[in-house]
mmCIF file of N, CA, C and O in Angstrom:
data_model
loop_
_atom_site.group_PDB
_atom_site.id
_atom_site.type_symbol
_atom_site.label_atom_id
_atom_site.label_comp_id
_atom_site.label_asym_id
_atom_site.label_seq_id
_atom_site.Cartn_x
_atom_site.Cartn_y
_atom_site.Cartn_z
ATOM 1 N N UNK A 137 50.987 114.491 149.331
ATOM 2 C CA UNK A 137 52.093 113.818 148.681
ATOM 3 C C UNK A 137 52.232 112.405 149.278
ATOM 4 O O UNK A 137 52.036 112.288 150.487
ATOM 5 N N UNK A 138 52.489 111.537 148.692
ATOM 6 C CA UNK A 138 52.533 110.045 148.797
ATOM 7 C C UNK A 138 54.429 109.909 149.355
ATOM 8 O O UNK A 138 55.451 110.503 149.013
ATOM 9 N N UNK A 139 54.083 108.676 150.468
ATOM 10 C CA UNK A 139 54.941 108.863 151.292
ATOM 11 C C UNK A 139 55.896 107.545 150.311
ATOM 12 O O UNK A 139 55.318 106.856 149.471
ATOM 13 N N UNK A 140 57.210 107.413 150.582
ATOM 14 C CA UNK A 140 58.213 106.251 149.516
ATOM 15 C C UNK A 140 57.514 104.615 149.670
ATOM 16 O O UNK A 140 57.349 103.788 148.773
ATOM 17 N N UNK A 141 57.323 104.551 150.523
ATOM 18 C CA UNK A 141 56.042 103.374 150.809
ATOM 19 C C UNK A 141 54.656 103.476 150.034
ATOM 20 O O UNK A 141 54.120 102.447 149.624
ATOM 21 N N UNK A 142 54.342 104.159 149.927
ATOM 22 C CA UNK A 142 52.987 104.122 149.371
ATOM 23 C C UNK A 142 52.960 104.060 147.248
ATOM 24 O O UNK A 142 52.333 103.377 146.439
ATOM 25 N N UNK A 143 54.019 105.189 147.126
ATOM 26 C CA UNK A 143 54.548 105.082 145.978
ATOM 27 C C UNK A 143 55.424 103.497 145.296
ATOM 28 O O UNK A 143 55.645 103.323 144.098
ATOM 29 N N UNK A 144 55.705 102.758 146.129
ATOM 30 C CA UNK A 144 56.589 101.943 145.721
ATOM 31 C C UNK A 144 55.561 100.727 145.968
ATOM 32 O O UNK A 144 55.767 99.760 145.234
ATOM 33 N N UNK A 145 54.399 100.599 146.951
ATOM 34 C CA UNK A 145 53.093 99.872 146.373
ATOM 35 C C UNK A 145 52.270 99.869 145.301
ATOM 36 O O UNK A 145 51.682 99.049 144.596
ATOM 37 N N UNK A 146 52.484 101.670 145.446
ATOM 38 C CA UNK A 146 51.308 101.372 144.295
ATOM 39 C C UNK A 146 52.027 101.405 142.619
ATOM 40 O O UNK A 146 51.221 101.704 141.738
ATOM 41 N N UNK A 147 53.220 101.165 142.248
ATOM 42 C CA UNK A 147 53.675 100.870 141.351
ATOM 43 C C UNK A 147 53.802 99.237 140.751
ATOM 44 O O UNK A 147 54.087 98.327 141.531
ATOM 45 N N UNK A 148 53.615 99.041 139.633
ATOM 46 C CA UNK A 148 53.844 97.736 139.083
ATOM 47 C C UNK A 148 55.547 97.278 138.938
ATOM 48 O O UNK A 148 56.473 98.089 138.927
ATOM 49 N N UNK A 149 55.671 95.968 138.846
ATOM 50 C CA UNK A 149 57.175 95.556 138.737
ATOM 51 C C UNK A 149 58.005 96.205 137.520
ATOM 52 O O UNK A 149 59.231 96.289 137.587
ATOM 53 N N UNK A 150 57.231 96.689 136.334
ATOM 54 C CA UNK A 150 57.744 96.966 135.854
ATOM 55 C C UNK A 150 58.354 98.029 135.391
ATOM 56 O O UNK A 150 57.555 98.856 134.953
ATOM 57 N N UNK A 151 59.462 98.334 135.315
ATOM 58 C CA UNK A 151 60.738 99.833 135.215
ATOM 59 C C UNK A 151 60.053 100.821 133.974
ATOM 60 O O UNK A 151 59.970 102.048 134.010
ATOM 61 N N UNK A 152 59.630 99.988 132.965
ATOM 62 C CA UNK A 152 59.110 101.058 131.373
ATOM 63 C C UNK A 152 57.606 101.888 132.420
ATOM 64 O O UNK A 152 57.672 103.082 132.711
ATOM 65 N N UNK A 153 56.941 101.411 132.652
ATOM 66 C CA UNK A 153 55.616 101.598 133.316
ATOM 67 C C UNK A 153 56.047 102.525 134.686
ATOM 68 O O UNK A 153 55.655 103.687 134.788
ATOM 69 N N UNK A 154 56.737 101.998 135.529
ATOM 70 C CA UNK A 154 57.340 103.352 136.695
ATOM 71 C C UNK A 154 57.813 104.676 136.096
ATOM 72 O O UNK A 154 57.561 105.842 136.404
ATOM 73 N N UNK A 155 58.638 104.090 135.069
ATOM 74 C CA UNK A 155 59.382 105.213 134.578
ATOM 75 C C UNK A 155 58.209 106.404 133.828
ATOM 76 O O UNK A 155 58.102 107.630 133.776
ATOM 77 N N UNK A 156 57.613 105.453 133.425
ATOM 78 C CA UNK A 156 55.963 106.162 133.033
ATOM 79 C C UNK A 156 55.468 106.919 133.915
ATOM 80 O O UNK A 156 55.064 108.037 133.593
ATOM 81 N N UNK A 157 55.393 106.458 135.237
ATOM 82 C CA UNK A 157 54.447 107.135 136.141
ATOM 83 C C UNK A 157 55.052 108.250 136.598
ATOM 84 O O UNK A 157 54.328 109.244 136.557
ATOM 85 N N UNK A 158 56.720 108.504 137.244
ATOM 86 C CA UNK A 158 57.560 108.728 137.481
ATOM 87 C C UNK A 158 57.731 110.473 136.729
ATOM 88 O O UNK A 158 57.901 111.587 137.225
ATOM 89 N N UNK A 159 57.598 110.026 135.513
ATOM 90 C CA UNK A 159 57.560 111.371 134.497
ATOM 91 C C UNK A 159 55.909 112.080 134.406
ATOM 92 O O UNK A 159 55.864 113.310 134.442
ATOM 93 N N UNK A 160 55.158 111.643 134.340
ATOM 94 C CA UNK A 160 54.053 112.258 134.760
ATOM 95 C C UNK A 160 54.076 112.902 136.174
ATOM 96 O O UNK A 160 53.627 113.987 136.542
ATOM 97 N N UNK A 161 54.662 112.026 136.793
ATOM 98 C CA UNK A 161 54.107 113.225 138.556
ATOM 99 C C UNK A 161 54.848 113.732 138.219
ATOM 100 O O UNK A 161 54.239 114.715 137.796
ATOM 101 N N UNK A 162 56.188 113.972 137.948
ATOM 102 C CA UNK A 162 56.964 115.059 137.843
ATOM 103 C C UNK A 162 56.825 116.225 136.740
ATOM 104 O O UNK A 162 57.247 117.374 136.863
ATOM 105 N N UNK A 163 56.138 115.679 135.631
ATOM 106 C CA UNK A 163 55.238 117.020 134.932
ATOM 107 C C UNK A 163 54.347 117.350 135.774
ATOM 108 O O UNK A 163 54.349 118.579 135.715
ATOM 109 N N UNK A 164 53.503 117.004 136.603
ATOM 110 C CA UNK A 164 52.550 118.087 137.425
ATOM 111 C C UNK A 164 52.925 118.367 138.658
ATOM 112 O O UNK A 164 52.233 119.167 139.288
ATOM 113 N N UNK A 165 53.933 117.862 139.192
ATOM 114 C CA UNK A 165 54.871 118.810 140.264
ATOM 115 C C UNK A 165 55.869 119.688 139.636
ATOM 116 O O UNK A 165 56.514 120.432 140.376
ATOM 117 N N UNK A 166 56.000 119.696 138.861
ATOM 118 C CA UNK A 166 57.074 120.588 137.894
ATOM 119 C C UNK A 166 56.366 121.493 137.138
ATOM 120 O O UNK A 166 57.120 122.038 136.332
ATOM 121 N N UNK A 167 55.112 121.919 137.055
ATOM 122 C CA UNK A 167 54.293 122.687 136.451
ATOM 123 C C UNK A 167 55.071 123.884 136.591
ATOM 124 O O UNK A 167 55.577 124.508 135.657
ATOM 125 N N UNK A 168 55.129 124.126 137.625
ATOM 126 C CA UNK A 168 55.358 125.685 137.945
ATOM 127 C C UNK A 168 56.584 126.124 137.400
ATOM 128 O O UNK A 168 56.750 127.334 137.248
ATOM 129 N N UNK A 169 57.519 125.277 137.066
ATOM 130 C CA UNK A 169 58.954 125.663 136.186
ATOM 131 C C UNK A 169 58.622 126.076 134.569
ATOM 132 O O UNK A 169 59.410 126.368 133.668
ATOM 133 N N UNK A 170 57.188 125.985 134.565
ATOM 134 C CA UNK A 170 56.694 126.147 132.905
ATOM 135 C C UNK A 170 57.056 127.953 132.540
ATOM 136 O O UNK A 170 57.637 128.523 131.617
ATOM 137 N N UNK A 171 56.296 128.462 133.930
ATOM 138 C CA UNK A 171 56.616 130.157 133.975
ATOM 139 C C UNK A 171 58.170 130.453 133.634
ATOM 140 O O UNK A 171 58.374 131.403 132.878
ATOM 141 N N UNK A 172 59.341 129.691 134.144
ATOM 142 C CA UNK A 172 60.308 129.953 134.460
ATOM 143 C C UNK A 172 61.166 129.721 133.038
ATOM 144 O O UNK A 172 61.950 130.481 132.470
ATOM 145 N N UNK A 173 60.760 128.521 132.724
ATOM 146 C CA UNK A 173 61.976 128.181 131.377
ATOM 147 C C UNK A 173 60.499 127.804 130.074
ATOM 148 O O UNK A 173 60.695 127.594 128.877
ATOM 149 N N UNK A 174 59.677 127.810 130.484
ATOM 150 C CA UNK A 174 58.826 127.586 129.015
ATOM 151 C C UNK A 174 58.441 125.642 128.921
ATOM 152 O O UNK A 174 59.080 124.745 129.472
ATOM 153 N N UNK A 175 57.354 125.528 128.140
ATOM 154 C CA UNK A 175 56.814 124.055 128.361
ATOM 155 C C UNK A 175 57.699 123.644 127.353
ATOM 156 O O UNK A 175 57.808 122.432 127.538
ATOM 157 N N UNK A 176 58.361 123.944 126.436
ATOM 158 C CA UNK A 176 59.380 123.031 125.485
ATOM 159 C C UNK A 176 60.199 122.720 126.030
ATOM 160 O O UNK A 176 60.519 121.536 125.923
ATOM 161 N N UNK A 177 60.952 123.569 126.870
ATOM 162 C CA UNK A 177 61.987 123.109 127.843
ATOM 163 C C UNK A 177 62.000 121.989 128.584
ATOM 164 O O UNK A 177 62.695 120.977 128.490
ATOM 165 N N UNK A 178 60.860 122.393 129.587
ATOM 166 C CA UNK A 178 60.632 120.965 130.400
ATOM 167 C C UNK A 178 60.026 119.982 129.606
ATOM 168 O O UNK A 178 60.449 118.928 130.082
ATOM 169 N N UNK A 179 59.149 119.669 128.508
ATOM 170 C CA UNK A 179 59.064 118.773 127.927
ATOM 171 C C UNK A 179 60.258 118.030 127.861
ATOM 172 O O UNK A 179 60.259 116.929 128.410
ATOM 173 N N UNK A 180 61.622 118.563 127.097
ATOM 174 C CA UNK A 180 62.273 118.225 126.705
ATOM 175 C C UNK A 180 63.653 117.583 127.719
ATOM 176 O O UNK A 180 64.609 116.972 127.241
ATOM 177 N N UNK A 181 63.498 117.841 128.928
ATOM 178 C CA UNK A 181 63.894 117.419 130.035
ATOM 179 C C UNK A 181 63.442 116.105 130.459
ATOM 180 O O UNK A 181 64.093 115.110 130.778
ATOM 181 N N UNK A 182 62.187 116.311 130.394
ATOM 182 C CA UNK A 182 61.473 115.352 130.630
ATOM 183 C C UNK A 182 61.730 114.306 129.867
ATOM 184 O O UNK A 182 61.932 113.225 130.422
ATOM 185 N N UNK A 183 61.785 114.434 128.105
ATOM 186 C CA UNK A 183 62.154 113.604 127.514
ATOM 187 C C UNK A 183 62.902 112.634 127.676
ATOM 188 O O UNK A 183 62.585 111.445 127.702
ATOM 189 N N UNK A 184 64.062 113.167 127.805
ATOM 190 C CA UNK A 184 65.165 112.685 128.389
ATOM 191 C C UNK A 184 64.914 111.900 129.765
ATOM 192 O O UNK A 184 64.775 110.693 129.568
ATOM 193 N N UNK A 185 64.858 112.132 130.575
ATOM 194 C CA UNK A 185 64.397 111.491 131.743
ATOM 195 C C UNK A 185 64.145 109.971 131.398
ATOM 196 O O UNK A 185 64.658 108.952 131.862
ATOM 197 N N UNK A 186 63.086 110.181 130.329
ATOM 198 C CA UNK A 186 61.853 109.401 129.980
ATOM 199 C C UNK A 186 62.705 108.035 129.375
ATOM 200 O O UNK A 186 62.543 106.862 129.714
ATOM 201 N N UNK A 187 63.788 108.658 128.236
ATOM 202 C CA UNK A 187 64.362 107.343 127.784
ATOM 203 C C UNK A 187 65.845 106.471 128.882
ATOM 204 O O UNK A 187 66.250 105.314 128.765
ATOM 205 N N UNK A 188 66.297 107.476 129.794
ATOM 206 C CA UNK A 188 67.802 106.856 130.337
ATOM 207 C C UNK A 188 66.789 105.734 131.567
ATOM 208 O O UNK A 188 65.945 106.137 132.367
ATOM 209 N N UNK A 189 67.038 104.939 131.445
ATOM 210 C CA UNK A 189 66.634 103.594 132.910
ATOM 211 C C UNK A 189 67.549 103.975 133.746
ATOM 212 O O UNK A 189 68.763 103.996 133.546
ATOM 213 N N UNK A 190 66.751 104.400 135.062
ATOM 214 C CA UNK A 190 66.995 105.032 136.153
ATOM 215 C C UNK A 190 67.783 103.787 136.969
ATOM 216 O O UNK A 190 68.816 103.944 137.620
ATOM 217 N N UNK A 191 67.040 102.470 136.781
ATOM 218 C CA UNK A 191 67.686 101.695 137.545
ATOM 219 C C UNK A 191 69.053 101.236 137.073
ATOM 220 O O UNK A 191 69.805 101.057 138.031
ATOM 221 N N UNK A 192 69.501 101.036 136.124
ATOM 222 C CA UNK A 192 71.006 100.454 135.144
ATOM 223 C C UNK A 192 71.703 101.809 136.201
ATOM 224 O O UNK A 192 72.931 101.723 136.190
ATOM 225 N N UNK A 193 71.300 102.751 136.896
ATOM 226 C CA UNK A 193 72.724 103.622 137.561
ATOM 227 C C UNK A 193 72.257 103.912 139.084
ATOM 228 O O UNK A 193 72.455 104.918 139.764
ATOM 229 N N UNK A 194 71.622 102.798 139.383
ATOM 230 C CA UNK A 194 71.531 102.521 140.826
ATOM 231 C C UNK A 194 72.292 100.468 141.523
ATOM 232 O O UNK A 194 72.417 99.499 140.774
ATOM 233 N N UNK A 195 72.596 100.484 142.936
ATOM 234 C CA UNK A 195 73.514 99.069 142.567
ATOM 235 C C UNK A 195 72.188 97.830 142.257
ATOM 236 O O UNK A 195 71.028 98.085 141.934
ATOM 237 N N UNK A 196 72.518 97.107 142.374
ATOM 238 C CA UNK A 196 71.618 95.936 141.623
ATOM 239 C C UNK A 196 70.607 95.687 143.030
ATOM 240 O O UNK A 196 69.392 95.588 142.858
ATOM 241 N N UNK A 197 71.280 95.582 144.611
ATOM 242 C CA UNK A 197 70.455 95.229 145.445
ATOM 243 C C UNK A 197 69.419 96.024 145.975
ATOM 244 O O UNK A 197 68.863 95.701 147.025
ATOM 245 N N UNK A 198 68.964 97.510 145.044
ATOM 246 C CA UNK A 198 68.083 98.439 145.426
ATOM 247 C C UNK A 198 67.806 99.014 143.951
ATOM 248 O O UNK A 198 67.697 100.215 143.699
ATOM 249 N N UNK A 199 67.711 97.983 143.026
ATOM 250 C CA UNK A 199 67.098 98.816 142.020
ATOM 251 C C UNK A 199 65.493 98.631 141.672
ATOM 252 O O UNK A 199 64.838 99.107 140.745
ATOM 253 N N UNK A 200 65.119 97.800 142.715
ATOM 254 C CA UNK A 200 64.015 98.177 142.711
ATOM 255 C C UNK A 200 62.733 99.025 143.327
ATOM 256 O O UNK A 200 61.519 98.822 143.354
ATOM 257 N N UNK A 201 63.842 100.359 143.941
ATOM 258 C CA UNK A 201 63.455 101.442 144.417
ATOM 259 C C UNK A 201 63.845 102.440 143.492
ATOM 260 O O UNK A 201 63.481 103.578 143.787
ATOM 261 N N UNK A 202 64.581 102.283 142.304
ATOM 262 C CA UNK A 202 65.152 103.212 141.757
ATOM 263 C C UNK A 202 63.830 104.765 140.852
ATOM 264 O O UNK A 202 64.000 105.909 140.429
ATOM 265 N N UNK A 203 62.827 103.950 140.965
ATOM 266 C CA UNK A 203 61.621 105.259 140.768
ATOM 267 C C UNK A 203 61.116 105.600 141.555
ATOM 268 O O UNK A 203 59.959 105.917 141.279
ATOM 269 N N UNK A 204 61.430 105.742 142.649
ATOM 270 C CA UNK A 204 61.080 106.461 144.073
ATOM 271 C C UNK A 204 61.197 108.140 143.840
ATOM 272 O O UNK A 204 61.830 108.571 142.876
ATOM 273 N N UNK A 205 60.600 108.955 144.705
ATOM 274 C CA UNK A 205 60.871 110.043 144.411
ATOM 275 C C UNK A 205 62.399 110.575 145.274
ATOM 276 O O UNK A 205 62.336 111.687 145.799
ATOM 277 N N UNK A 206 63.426 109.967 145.376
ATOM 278 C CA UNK A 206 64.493 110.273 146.944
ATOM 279 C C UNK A 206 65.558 110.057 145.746
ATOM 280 O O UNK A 206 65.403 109.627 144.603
ATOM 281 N N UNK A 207 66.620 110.486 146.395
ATOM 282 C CA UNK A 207 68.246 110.108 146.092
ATOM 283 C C UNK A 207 68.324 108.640 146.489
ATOM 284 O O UNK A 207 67.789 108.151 147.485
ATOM 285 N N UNK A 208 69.220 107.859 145.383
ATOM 286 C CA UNK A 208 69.610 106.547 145.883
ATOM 287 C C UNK A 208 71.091 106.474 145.302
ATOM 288 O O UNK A 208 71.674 107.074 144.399
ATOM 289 N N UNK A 209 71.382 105.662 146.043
ATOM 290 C CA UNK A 209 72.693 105.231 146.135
ATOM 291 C C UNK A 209 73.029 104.496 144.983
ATOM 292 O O UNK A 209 72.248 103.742 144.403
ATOM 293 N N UNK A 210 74.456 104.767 144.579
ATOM 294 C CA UNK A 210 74.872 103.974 143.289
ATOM 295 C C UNK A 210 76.385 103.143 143.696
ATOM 296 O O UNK A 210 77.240 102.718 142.919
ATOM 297 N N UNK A 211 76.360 103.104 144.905
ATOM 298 C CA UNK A 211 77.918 102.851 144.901
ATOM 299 C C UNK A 211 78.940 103.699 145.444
ATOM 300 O O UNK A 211 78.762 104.912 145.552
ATOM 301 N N UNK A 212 79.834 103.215 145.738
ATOM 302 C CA UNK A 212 81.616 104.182 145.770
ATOM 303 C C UNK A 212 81.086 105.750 146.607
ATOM 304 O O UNK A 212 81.640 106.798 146.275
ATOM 305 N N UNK A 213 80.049 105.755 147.625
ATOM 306 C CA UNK A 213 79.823 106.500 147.907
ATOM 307 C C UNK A 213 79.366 108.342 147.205
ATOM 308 O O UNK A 213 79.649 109.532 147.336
ATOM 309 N N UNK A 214 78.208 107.075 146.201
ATOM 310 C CA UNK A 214 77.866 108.781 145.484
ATOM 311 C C UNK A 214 76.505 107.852 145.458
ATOM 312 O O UNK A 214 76.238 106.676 145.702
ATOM 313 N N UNK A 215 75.751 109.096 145.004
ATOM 314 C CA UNK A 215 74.129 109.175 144.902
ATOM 315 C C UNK A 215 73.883 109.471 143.638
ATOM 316 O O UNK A 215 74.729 110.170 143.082
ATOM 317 N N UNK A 216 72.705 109.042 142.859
ATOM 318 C CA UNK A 216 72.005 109.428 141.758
ATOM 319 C C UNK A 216 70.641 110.794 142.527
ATOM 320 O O UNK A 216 70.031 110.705 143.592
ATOM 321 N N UNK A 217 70.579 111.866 141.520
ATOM 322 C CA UNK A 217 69.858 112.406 142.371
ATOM 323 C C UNK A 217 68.236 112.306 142.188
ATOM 324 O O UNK A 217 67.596 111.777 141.279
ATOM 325 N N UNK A 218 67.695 113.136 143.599
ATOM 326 C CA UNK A 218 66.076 112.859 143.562
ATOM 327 C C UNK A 218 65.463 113.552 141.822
ATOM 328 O O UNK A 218 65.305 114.716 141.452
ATOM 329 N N UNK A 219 65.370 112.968 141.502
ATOM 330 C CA UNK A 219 64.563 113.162 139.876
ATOM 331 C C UNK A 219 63.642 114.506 139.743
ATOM 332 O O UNK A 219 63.713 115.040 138.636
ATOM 333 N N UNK A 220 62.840 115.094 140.642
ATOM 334 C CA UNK A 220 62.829 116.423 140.524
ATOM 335 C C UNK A 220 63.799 117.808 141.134
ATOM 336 O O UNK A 220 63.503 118.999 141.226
ATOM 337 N N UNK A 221 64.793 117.216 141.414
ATOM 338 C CA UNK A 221 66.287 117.609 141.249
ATOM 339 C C UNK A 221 66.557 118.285 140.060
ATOM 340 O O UNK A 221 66.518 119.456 139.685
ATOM 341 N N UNK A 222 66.969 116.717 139.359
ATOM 342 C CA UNK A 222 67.389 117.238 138.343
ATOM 343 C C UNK A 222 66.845 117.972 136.879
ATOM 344 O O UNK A 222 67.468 118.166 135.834
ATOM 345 N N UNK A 223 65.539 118.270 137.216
ATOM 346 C CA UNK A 223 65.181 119.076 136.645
ATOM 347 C C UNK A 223 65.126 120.785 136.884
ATOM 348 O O UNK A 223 64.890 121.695 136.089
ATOM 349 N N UNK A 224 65.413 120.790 138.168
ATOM 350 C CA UNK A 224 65.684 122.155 138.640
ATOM 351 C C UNK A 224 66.654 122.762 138.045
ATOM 352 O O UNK A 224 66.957 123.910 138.372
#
């Protein structure tokens, strides 16, 4: 597994394209939830994922960590959560 440094190199500046990459690792780390709820399901999780911009609900001076695989901060003392989170 790629450490938040290594992931956040090897990504391009741009959010459509992370968000790209972002949903792919998390379909093949999320494989195993296929047994559990079925591949339409998580497709459809995924979907979703796929269209909300992760960064618009992180604060402005760290949104360009916002496709990391970790919890980040949004403010007022709350967190957005780690993205294979919220597919659990």
């Amino acid at each position: 597994m790629e450490s938040a440094a290594e992931w956040l190199l090897a990504l391009p500046p741009c959010f459509t394209v992370q968000r790209e990459a972002m949903i792919e690792a998390l379909r093949e780390r999320m494989g195993w939830l296929v047994d559990l709820v079925g591949k339409e399901t998580l497709e459809v999780g995924l979907a979703a994922m796929a269209q909300i911009p992760r960064e618009e609900f992180v604060i402005p001076l760290i949104e360009e960590f916002a496709y990391l695989p970790m919890s980040l901060d949004i403010g007022f003392n709350q967190t957005i959560s780690h993205p294979q989170l919220v597919l659990k």
